[in-house]
CSV table of C-alpha atoms in Angstrom, one decimal:
chain,number,residue,atom,x,y,z
A,6,MET,CA,-8.1,71.5,-13.3
A,7,ILE,CA,-10.7,69.8,-11.1
A,8,SER,CA,-11.2,67.2,-13.8
A,9,ARG,CA,-7.5,66.4,-13.8
A,10,LEU,CA,-7.5,66.1,-9.9
A,11,LYS,CA,-10.6,63.8,-10.1
A,12,ALA,CA,-8.9,61.7,-12.8
A,13,ALA,CA,-5.6,61.5,-10.7
A,14,ALA,CA,-7.6,60.6,-7.5
A,15,ILE,CA,-9.4,57.8,-9.4
A,16,ALA,CA,-6.2,56.5,-10.8
A,17,LEU,CA,-4.6,56.5,-7.3
A,18,LEU,CA,-7.6,54.6,-5.8
A,19,LEU,CA,-7.4,52.0,-8.6
A,20,LEU,CA,-3.6,51.6,-8.0
A,21,LEU,CA,-4.2,51.1,-4.2
A,22,ALA,CA,-7.0,48.7,-4.9
A,23,THR,CA,-4.8,46.7,-7.3
A,24,SER,CA,-1.9,46.8,-4.8
A,25,ALA,CA,-4.2,45.6,-2.1
A,26,MET,CA,-5.5,42.8,-4.3
A,27,PHE,CA,-2.0,41.6,-5.1
A,28,ALA,CA,-1.0,41.8,-1.5
A,29,THR,CA,-4.0,39.7,-0.5
A,30,ASP,CA,-3.1,37.1,-3.2
A,31,SER,CA,0.5,37.0,-2.0
A,32,THR,CA,-0.7,36.5,1.7
A,33,GLU,CA,-3.0,33.7,0.6
A,34,VAL,CA,-0.1,32.0,-1.2
A,35,THR,CA,2.0,32.3,1.9
A,36,GLN,CA,-0.7,30.9,4.1
A,37,LYS,CA,-1.1,27.9,1.7
A,38,ARG,CA,2.5,27.0,1.8
A,39,GLU,CA,2.9,23.4,2.9
A,40,PRO,CA,4.1,23.3,6.6
A,41,TYR,CA,6.5,21.3,8.5
A,42,GLU,CA,4.6,18.6,10.5
A,43,MET,CA,5.7,17.4,13.9
A,44,GLU,CA,3.8,15.0,16.2
A,45,ILE,CA,4.5,13.9,19.7
A,46,TYR,CA,2.6,10.7,20.5
A,47,GLY,CA,2.6,7.7,22.8
A,48,PHE,CA,0.6,5.9,25.5
A,49,VAL,CA,0.7,4.9,29.1
A,50,ARG,CA,0.0,1.1,29.3
A,51,ASN,CA,-0.4,-1.3,32.2
A,52,ASP,CA,-0.4,-5.0,31.6
A,53,PHE,CA,-1.6,-7.7,34.1
A,54,THR,CA,-0.9,-11.4,33.3
A,55,PHE,CA,-1.6,-14.7,35.0
A,56,ASP,CA,0.0,-17.9,33.9
A,57,SER,CA,-0.9,-21.4,35.0
A,58,ARG,CA,2.8,-22.5,34.7
A,59,LYS,CA,6.3,-21.3,34.0
A,60,THR,CA,6.9,-20.0,30.4
A,61,LEU,CA,9.6,-19.1,28.0
A,62,ALA,CA,9.1,-15.4,28.1
A,63,ALA,CA,10.7,-11.9,27.9
A,64,VAL,CA,10.0,-8.2,28.9
A,65,GLY,CA,9.3,-9.1,32.6
A,66,GLU,CA,7.5,-12.2,31.5
A,67,LEU,CA,4.9,-10.2,29.6
A,68,PHE,CA,6.0,-11.3,26.2
A,69,SER,CA,5.2,-15.0,26.4
A,70,PHE,CA,6.3,-17.6,23.9
A,71,ILE,CA,5.5,-21.1,25.0
A,72,PRO,CA,5.1,-23.1,28.3
A,73,MET,CA,8.2,-24.9,29.6
A,74,ASP,CA,8.3,-28.7,29.4
A,75,HIS,CA,7.6,-31.0,32.5
A,76,GLN,CA,10.5,-30.9,35.1
A,77,LEU,CA,9.7,-33.8,37.4
A,78,ASN,CA,11.6,-34.4,40.7
A,79,THR,CA,12.0,-37.7,42.6
A,80,LEU,CA,8.5,-37.2,44.0
A,81,GLY,CA,6.9,-36.9,40.7
A,82,GLU,CA,6.1,-33.2,41.1
A,83,ASP,CA,6.3,-30.9,38.1
A,84,LEU,CA,8.7,-28.1,39.1
A,85,ASN,CA,7.5,-25.9,36.2
A,86,ALA,CA,3.8,-26.2,37.2
A,87,VAL,CA,3.9,-22.9,39.2
A,88,PRO,CA,1.2,-20.2,38.6
A,89,SER,CA,2.4,-16.6,38.4
A,90,PRO,CA,0.7,-13.2,38.3
A,91,ARG,CA,2.4,-9.9,37.2
A,92,LEU,CA,1.6,-6.2,36.8
A,93,LEU,CA,3.9,-4.0,34.8
A,94,ALA,CA,3.9,-0.7,32.9
A,95,VAL,CA,7.2,-1.0,31.1
A,96,VAL,CA,5.5,-1.1,27.6
A,97,SER,CA,4.5,2.6,28.0
A,98,ARG,CA,5.7,4.4,24.9
A,99,LEU,CA,6.8,7.8,23.7
A,100,GLY,CA,7.4,8.8,20.0
A,101,PHE,CA,8.1,11.7,17.6
A,102,ASN,CA,7.1,12.0,14.0
A,103,PHE,CA,8.5,14.6,11.5
A,104,LYS,CA,7.5,15.4,8.0
A,105,SER,CA,8.9,18.2,5.8
A,106,PRO,CA,7.2,20.1,3.0
A,107,THR,CA,7.6,18.8,-0.5
A,108,PHE,CA,10.6,20.3,-2.4
A,109,ASN,CA,11.1,19.4,-6.0
A,110,GLY,CA,8.8,16.4,-5.7
A,111,MET,CA,10.5,14.9,-2.6
A,112,PHE,CA,9.8,15.2,1.1
A,113,ILE,CA,11.5,13.8,4.2
A,114,ASN,CA,9.9,12.0,7.1
A,115,ALA,CA,11.4,10.6,10.3
A,116,LYS,CA,10.5,8.7,13.4
A,117,ILE,CA,12.0,8.0,16.8
A,118,GLU,CA,10.1,6.0,19.3
A,119,THR,CA,11.1,4.5,22.7
A,120,ASP,CA,9.7,2.5,25.5
A,121,PHE,CA,10.9,1.1,28.9
A,122,CYS,CA,11.7,-2.5,27.9
A,123,GLY,CA,15.4,-2.3,27.8
A,124,ALA,CA,17.2,-4.5,30.4
A,125,GLY,CA,18.9,-3.0,33.4
A,126,ALA,CA,20.6,-4.5,36.4
A,127,ASN,CA,17.6,-4.2,38.6
A,128,TYR,CA,15.1,-2.2,36.6
A,129,ASN,CA,13.9,-1.5,33.0
A,130,MET,CA,15.4,1.2,30.9
A,131,PHE,CA,14.7,3.3,27.8
A,132,ARG,CA,15.4,1.5,24.6
A,133,ILE,CA,15.0,2.5,20.8
A,134,ARG,CA,12.0,0.9,19.1
A,135,HIS,CA,12.2,2.9,15.9
A,136,ALA,CA,14.8,5.5,14.7
A,137,TRP,CA,14.7,6.0,10.9
A,138,VAL,CA,14.7,8.6,8.2
A,139,GLY,CA,12.8,8.3,4.9
A,140,LEU,CA,13.3,10.1,1.6
A,141,ASN,CA,9.9,10.0,-0.3
A,142,TRP,CA,9.0,10.6,-3.9
A,143,LYS,CA,5.7,10.1,-5.7
A,144,HIS,CA,6.4,6.5,-6.5
A,145,HIS,CA,9.6,5.7,-4.5
A,146,GLN,CA,10.8,5.6,-0.9
A,147,LEU,CA,14.2,5.1,0.6
A,148,LEU,CA,14.2,4.3,4.4
A,149,ALA,CA,17.3,4.0,6.5
A,150,GLY,CA,17.4,3.2,10.3
A,151,GLN,CA,15.7,0.9,12.7
A,152,SER,CA,12.2,-0.2,11.8
A,153,TRP,CA,10.0,-3.3,11.5
A,154,HIS,CA,11.7,-6.2,9.9
A,155,PRO,CA,9.7,-6.8,6.7
A,156,MET,CA,8.9,-10.3,7.7
A,157,SER,CA,7.2,-8.8,10.8
A,158,GLY,CA,5.9,-5.4,10.0
A,159,ASP,CA,4.3,-6.1,6.6
A,160,LEU,CA,1.3,-7.7,8.5
A,161,LEU,CA,0.9,-8.0,12.3
A,162,PRO,CA,-2.1,-9.4,14.2
A,163,ASN,CA,-4.1,-6.8,16.1
A,164,ILE,CA,-4.5,-8.5,19.5
A,165,VAL,CA,-4.3,-7.7,23.2
A,166,SER,CA,-1.2,-9.7,24.0
A,167,LEU,CA,2.3,-8.0,23.8
A,168,ASN,CA,3.7,-11.1,22.0
A,169,THR,CA,1.7,-10.0,18.8
A,170,GLY,CA,1.3,-13.7,17.8
A,171,ALA,CA,5.0,-14.8,18.4
A,172,PRO,CA,6.3,-17.4,18.0
A,173,PHE,CA,3.9,-18.1,15.1
A,174,ASN,CA,4.4,-14.6,13.7
A,175,ALA,CA,7.9,-13.3,13.0
A,176,PHE,CA,8.8,-10.4,15.4
A,177,SER,CA,11.8,-8.1,15.0
A,178,ARG,CA,12.7,-4.6,14.5
A,179,ALA,CA,16.2,-4.1,13.1
A,180,PRO,CA,18.5,-1.5,11.5
A,181,GLN,CA,18.0,-1.6,7.7
A,182,VAL,CA,18.2,0.2,4.4
A,183,ARG,CA,14.9,-0.4,2.6
A,184,TYR,CA,13.7,0.7,-0.9
A,185,ASN,CA,10.0,0.7,-1.8
A,186,ALA,CA,8.7,1.3,-5.4
A,187,LYS,CA,5.0,1.8,-5.8
A,188,VAL,CA,3.4,1.0,-9.2
A,189,GLY,CA,-0.3,1.6,-9.0
A,190,ASN,CA,-1.6,-0.7,-6.1
A,191,VAL,CA,1.6,-2.8,-6.0
A,192,THR,CA,4.6,-2.0,-3.9
A,193,LEU,CA,8.0,-3.7,-4.5
A,194,SER,CA,10.3,-3.9,-1.6
A,195,ALA,CA,14.1,-4.6,-1.2
A,196,ALA,CA,16.0,-4.4,2.0
A,197,ALA,CA,19.4,-5.0,3.6
A,198,ILE,CA,19.0,-5.8,7.3
A,199,TYR,CA,21.3,-6.1,10.3
A,200,GLN,CA,20.4,-7.7,13.6
A,201,LEU,CA,20.5,-5.8,16.9
A,202,GLN,CA,17.9,-6.3,19.6
A,203,TYR,CA,16.8,-9.7,18.3
A,204,PRO,CA,20.1,-11.6,17.3
A,205,ALA,CA,20.4,-15.2,16.2
A,206,PRO,CA,21.5,-18.0,18.5
A,207,GLY,CA,24.9,-19.6,18.3
A,208,PRO,CA,27.9,-21.0,20.3
A,209,LYS,CA,28.1,-17.8,22.4
A,210,GLY,CA,24.3,-17.6,23.0
A,211,ASN,CA,22.2,-15.0,21.2
A,212,SER,CA,24.6,-12.6,19.5
A,213,THR,CA,24.9,-10.2,16.6
A,214,ASP,CA,28.5,-11.4,16.0
A,215,TYR,CA,27.4,-14.3,13.9
A,216,GLN,CA,26.0,-12.0,11.2
A,217,VAL,CA,28.6,-9.2,11.6
A,218,PHE,CA,31.5,-11.7,11.0
A,219,GLY,CA,29.5,-13.4,8.2
A,220,GLY,CA,30.0,-10.2,6.2
A,221,LEU,CA,26.5,-10.0,4.7
A,222,PRO,CA,23.3,-8.4,5.9
A,223,GLU,CA,20.0,-10.3,5.6
A,224,MET,CA,18.7,-9.7,2.0
A,225,TYR,CA,14.9,-9.3,1.6
A,226,LEU,CA,12.7,-9.0,-1.5
A,227,GLY,CA,8.9,-8.7,-1.4
A,228,VAL,CA,5.8,-7.5,-3.3
A,229,THR,CA,2.5,-6.3,-1.8
A,230,TYR,CA,-0.8,-5.6,-3.4
A,231,ALA,CA,-3.2,-3.2,-1.5
A,232,ALA,CA,-6.6,-1.8,-2.7
A,233,ASN,CA,-10.3,-1.6,-1.5
A,234,GLY,CA,-9.5,-3.1,1.9
A,235,LEU,CA,-7.5,-6.0,0.4
A,236,LYS,CA,-3.9,-6.6,1.2
A,237,ILE,CA,-1.8,-9.5,-0.2
A,238,GLY,CA,1.9,-10.0,-0.1
A,239,ILE,CA,4.7,-12.4,-0.7
A,240,GLY,CA,8.4,-12.1,0.3
A,241,GLY,CA,11.5,-13.9,1.2
A,242,GLU,CA,14.9,-13.4,2.8
A,243,TYR,CA,18.4,-14.9,2.5
A,244,MET,CA,20.8,-14.9,5.5
A,245,SER,CA,24.4,-16.0,6.0
A,246,LEU,CA,25.8,-16.5,9.6
A,247,ARG,CA,29.4,-17.3,10.7
A,248,PRO,CA,29.0,-19.0,14.0
A,249,ARG,CA,32.8,-19.3,14.7
A,250,THR,CA,35.8,-17.4,13.6
A,251,THR,CA,38.4,-19.4,15.5
A,252,THR,CA,38.8,-22.8,17.0
A,253,MET,CA,41.3,-24.5,19.3
A,254,LEU,CA,43.3,-27.5,18.1
A,255,PRO,CA,44.3,-30.5,20.3
A,256,ASP,CA,47.7,-28.9,20.8
A,257,SER,CA,45.9,-25.8,22.4
A,258,SER,CA,46.9,-23.6,19.4
A,259,THR,CA,44.1,-21.4,18.0
A,260,VAL,CA,43.4,-21.2,14.3
A,261,LYS,CA,41.0,-19.2,12.1
A,262,VAL,CA,38.0,-21.0,10.6
A,263,ASN,CA,35.7,-19.8,7.8
A,264,GLU,CA,32.4,-21.7,8.6
A,265,THR,CA,29.0,-20.3,7.5
A,266,VAL,CA,25.4,-21.5,7.7
A,267,ASN,CA,23.1,-20.2,4.9
A,268,SER,CA,19.3,-20.1,5.0
A,269,ILE,CA,16.2,-18.9,3.3
A,270,ALA,CA,12.8,-18.0,4.6
A,271,THR,CA,9.6,-17.1,2.8
A,272,GLN,CA,6.3,-15.5,3.8
A,273,LEU,CA,2.8,-15.3,2.3
A,274,PHE,CA,0.1,-13.0,4.0
A,275,ALA,CA,-3.3,-11.6,3.3
A,276,GLN,CA,-5.8,-9.3,5.0
A,277,TYR,CA,-9.3,-8.0,4.1
A,278,SER,CA,-10.8,-5.2,6.2
A,279,GLY,CA,-14.4,-4.3,5.8
A,280,LYS,CA,-16.6,-1.9,7.7
A,281,ASN,CA,-17.0,-4.2,10.7
A,282,PHE,CA,-14.9,-7.3,10.0
A,283,THR,CA,-11.3,-8.0,9.4
A,284,VAL,CA,-9.7,-11.3,8.4
A,285,ALA,CA,-5.9,-11.7,8.3
A,286,ALA,CA,-3.5,-14.5,8.0
A,287,LYS,CA,0.2,-15.1,7.5
A,288,SER,CA,2.3,-18.3,6.7
A,289,ILE,CA,6.1,-18.5,7.1
A,290,TYR,CA,8.1,-21.4,5.8
A,291,GLY,CA,11.8,-21.2,6.2
A,292,GLN,CA,15.1,-22.1,7.8
A,293,ASN,CA,16.9,-20.7,10.8
A,294,THR,CA,14.3,-18.1,11.9
A,295,GLY,CA,15.5,-17.7,15.5
A,296,HIS,CA,16.4,-14.1,14.8
A,297,LEU,CA,12.7,-13.5,14.2
A,298,LEU,CA,11.8,-14.8,17.7
A,299,MET,CA,10.6,-18.0,16.3
A,300,MET,CA,11.5,-21.5,17.8
A,301,SER,CA,14.1,-22.4,15.3
A,302,GLY,CA,17.9,-22.3,14.6
A,303,TYR,CA,20.6,-24.5,13.0
A,304,GLY,CA,23.0,-27.3,13.9
A,305,TYR,CA,26.5,-28.6,13.1
A,306,TYR,CA,27.7,-32.0,11.8
A,307,GLY,CA,31.0,-33.6,10.9
A,308,VAL,CA,34.3,-32.0,10.2
A,309,LYS,CA,35.6,-30.7,6.9
A,310,GLU,CA,38.7,-31.7,5.0
A,311,ASP,CA,41.0,-29.5,7.1
A,312,GLY,CA,40.2,-31.7,10.1
A,313,TYR,CA,38.8,-28.9,12.4
A,314,SER,CA,36.1,-26.8,10.6
A,315,LEU,CA,32.6,-27.9,11.1
A,316,ASN,CA,29.6,-28.3,8.6
A,317,TYR,CA,26.3,-26.6,9.4
A,318,ALA,CA,22.7,-27.0,8.4
A,319,PRO,CA,19.6,-24.9,9.2
A,320,LEU,CA,16.5,-26.3,10.8
A,321,THR,CA,13.3,-25.9,8.8
A,322,GLN,CA,9.8,-25.0,10.2
A,323,SER,CA,6.5,-23.7,9.1
A,324,ALA,CA,4.3,-21.3,11.1
A,325,THR,CA,0.9,-20.0,10.4
A,326,TRP,CA,-1.5,-17.7,12.2
A,327,LEU,CA,-5.1,-16.5,11.4
A,328,THR,CA,-7.2,-13.7,13.1
A,329,LEU,CA,-10.9,-13.0,12.8
A,330,ALA,CA,-12.0,-9.7,14.2
A,331,TYR,CA,-15.3,-7.8,14.6
A,332,HIS,CA,-15.2,-4.1,15.3
A,333,THR,CA,-17.8,-1.4,15.7
A,334,ALA,CA,-17.3,2.0,14.0
A,335,LYS,CA,-18.9,4.5,16.2
A,336,GLU,CA,-17.8,8.0,17.0
A,337,LYS,CA,-16.9,7.4,20.6
A,338,HIS,CA,-17.7,4.0,22.2
A,339,ASN,CA,-16.3,1.1,20.2
A,340,VAL,CA,-15.8,-2.7,20.8
A,341,ARG,CA,-13.3,-5.0,19.0
A,342,ALA,CA,-13.6,-8.8,19.4
A,343,THR,CA,-10.7,-10.9,18.0
A,344,VAL,CA,-9.8,-14.5,18.0
A,345,LEU,CA,-6.3,-15.7,16.9
A,346,GLY,CA,-5.2,-19.2,16.0
A,347,GLY,CA,-1.7,-20.3,15.4
A,348,TYR,CA,0.2,-23.5,14.4
A,349,MET,CA,4.0,-24.3,14.1
A,350,LYS,CA,5.7,-27.5,12.9
A,351,ASN,CA,9.4,-28.4,13.2
A,352,PHE,CA,10.7,-30.3,10.3
A,353,GLY,CA,14.4,-30.6,11.4
A,354,ALA,CA,17.5,-30.4,9.1
A,355,ARG,CA,18.4,-32.1,5.9
A,356,HIS,CA,21.4,-33.7,7.6
A,357,ASP,CA,21.9,-35.7,10.8
A,358,LEU,CA,23.3,-33.3,13.3
A,359,ASP,CA,25.7,-33.6,16.2
A,360,GLY,CA,24.2,-30.6,18.1
A,361,VAL,CA,22.0,-27.5,17.6
A,362,TYR,CA,21.8,-23.8,18.5
A,363,VAL,CA,18.2,-22.8,18.7
A,364,ARG,CA,15.9,-20.2,20.2
A,365,GLY,CA,13.6,-22.1,22.5
A,366,TYR,CA,14.2,-25.8,23.0
A,367,ASP,CA,15.5,-28.6,20.8
A,368,ASN,CA,12.7,-31.0,21.7
A,369,ILE,CA,9.7,-29.1,20.2
A,370,ASP,CA,7.7,-31.0,17.6
A,371,GLN,CA,4.6,-28.8,17.3
A,372,ILE,CA,3.0,-25.7,18.9
A,373,PHE,CA,-0.5,-24.4,18.6
A,374,ARG,CA,-2.4,-21.5,20.2
A,375,VAL,CA,-6.0,-20.2,20.6
A,376,ALA,CA,-6.5,-16.7,21.9
A,377,PRO,CA,-9.9,-14.9,22.0
A,378,SER,CA,-9.9,-11.3,23.1
A,379,ILE,CA,-12.1,-8.3,23.4
A,380,GLN,CA,-11.3,-4.6,23.6
A,381,TYR,CA,-13.3,-1.6,24.6
A,382,LEU,CA,-12.2,1.7,23.1
A,383,TYR,CA,-13.4,5.2,24.2
A,384,LYS,CA,-11.4,8.0,22.6
A,385,GLY,CA,-7.8,7.5,23.7
A,386,LEU,CA,-8.7,4.9,26.4
A,387,VAL,CA,-8.5,1.2,25.6
A,388,LEU,CA,-9.4,-1.7,28.0
A,389,GLY,CA,-8.5,-5.2,26.6
A,390,VAL,CA,-9.1,-8.7,28.1
A,391,GLU,CA,-7.6,-11.9,26.5
A,392,TYR,CA,-7.5,-15.6,27.2
A,393,GLU,CA,-4.6,-17.5,25.6
A,394,TYR,CA,-4.0,-21.2,25.5
A,395,THR,CA,-0.7,-22.3,24.1
A,396,GLY,CA,0.0,-26.0,23.8
A,397,VAL,CA,3.5,-27.6,23.0
A,398,MET,CA,4.1,-31.2,21.8
A,399,TYR,CA,7.5,-32.0,23.4
A,400,GLY,CA,9.3,-35.2,22.6
A,401,THR,CA,12.6,-36.9,21.7
A,402,PRO,CA,14.9,-35.2,19.1
A,403,GLN,CA,15.8,-37.5,16.1
A,404,ALA,CA,19.1,-37.6,14.4
A,405,ASN,CA,18.2,-34.5,12.2
A,406,PHE,CA,16.6,-32.8,15.2
A,407,SER,CA,13.1,-33.3,13.9
A,408,VAL,CA,11.2,-34.4,17.1
A,409,ALA,CA,9.0,-37.4,17.8
A,410,GLY,CA,6.4,-35.7,20.0
A,411,ASP,CA,4.9,-37.7,22.7
A,412,HIS,CA,3.4,-35.4,25.4
A,413,LEU,CA,1.5,-32.2,25.4
A,414,VAL,CA,2.3,-29.3,27.8
A,415,GLY,CA,-0.2,-26.4,27.9
A,416,ASN,CA,-0.3,-23.0,29.5
A,417,HIS,CA,-3.5,-21.0,30.4
A,418,ARG,CA,-2.8,-17.2,30.3
A,419,ALA,CA,-5.2,-14.4,31.3
A,420,TYR,CA,-4.2,-11.0,30.0
A,421,VAL,CA,-5.7,-7.6,31.0
A,422,MET,CA,-4.5,-4.4,29.3
A,423,LEU,CA,-5.3,-0.7,30.2
A,424,VAL,CA,-4.0,1.9,27.8
A,425,TYR,CA,-4.4,5.6,27.4
A,426,ASN,CA,-3.2,6.9,24.0
A,427,PHE,CA,-2.2,10.6,23.4
A,428,SER,CA,-0.9,12.6,20.5
A,429,HIS,CA,-0.4,16.3,19.5
A,430,LYS,CA,0.6,17.6,16.2
A,431,PHE,CA,2.5,20.9,15.6
A,432,PHE,CA,2.7,22.8,12.3
A,433,LYS,CA,5.4,25.3,11.4
């Protein structure tokens, strides 16, 4: 009897131990389940600038493009030769990232990001920078929403200035549907893009209507190779705009017109990042790139057979930038020194034009820039100082709106930036 009780007790202990073991394994499996990831991030940023003359600029004059041409009065004084200091914190930013666990080989990620650079009546307001959702598989991604335009975001210079190399570098964030396919170290991209915050110029000024009534989004195709610190890419876009939908006849009646201006633009970029050095460059050659915050556009000429519809032709330009950077890689205190060089050339249109719609001015032949900068980084704190010289060769527009440049106008800009970055991740 005692032996049977001992045997039963041993069996019970073995059963409890086995149950405990399986319970422990089940708990470990539960703990190892992939969590939902959520991140709140952003920064508080103050920018101080000083310009030696008036410039074509945006965002409270922080986002500087080019110096304005001479404007001489009867006394020979240049009315645009006016220095100006500014201090603003509107670039401060707040964002939220989300990532789901992987289900059946697919996970979802999303981003929404805002700053204070939207225009108000007497002050700056919240605006959307990014707002997109991504569906991700091992070798594929489908992204829908507002994000960097591929001509911009595939490679951006890392500098102090808010203009991020514009107008030599394309700059735009736009609503889009983008598909990326990754094959080894190569990523193939295709996107359909709509204009919003950075619209094209036209008869009514800068407006999204020209693309909306044109009926087609911008179409982009690109390929990028990235491995071992090296990144090389090439891409191009096609765009069709409809500057007018109606026109008025001499008898004051209004009729519909179906006028379009079609254009292509290409980019080639490369970057190599080592332990302490980074070299990056991008070149864009294309037509009608005003929607990318570049000094370009299109023009009109002649009348079609119907007697009232206009012909259009895009302006062509090339723009190239190069950055050389040295950066330390310490645990806390780091220094980053960068120099940016940029060059742009206006080639005009393939036809003689009667008039043009451009971002910037129609009498620009060439633009160049040199901008050395240095940044000090301590954890989330960044202090940056930059000197920027931008020179423009202004001149006389020719029949095709290429320009015979005959005088140089330059601006000296001092830029000081103070940023505190923050982020916090949540797991559920």
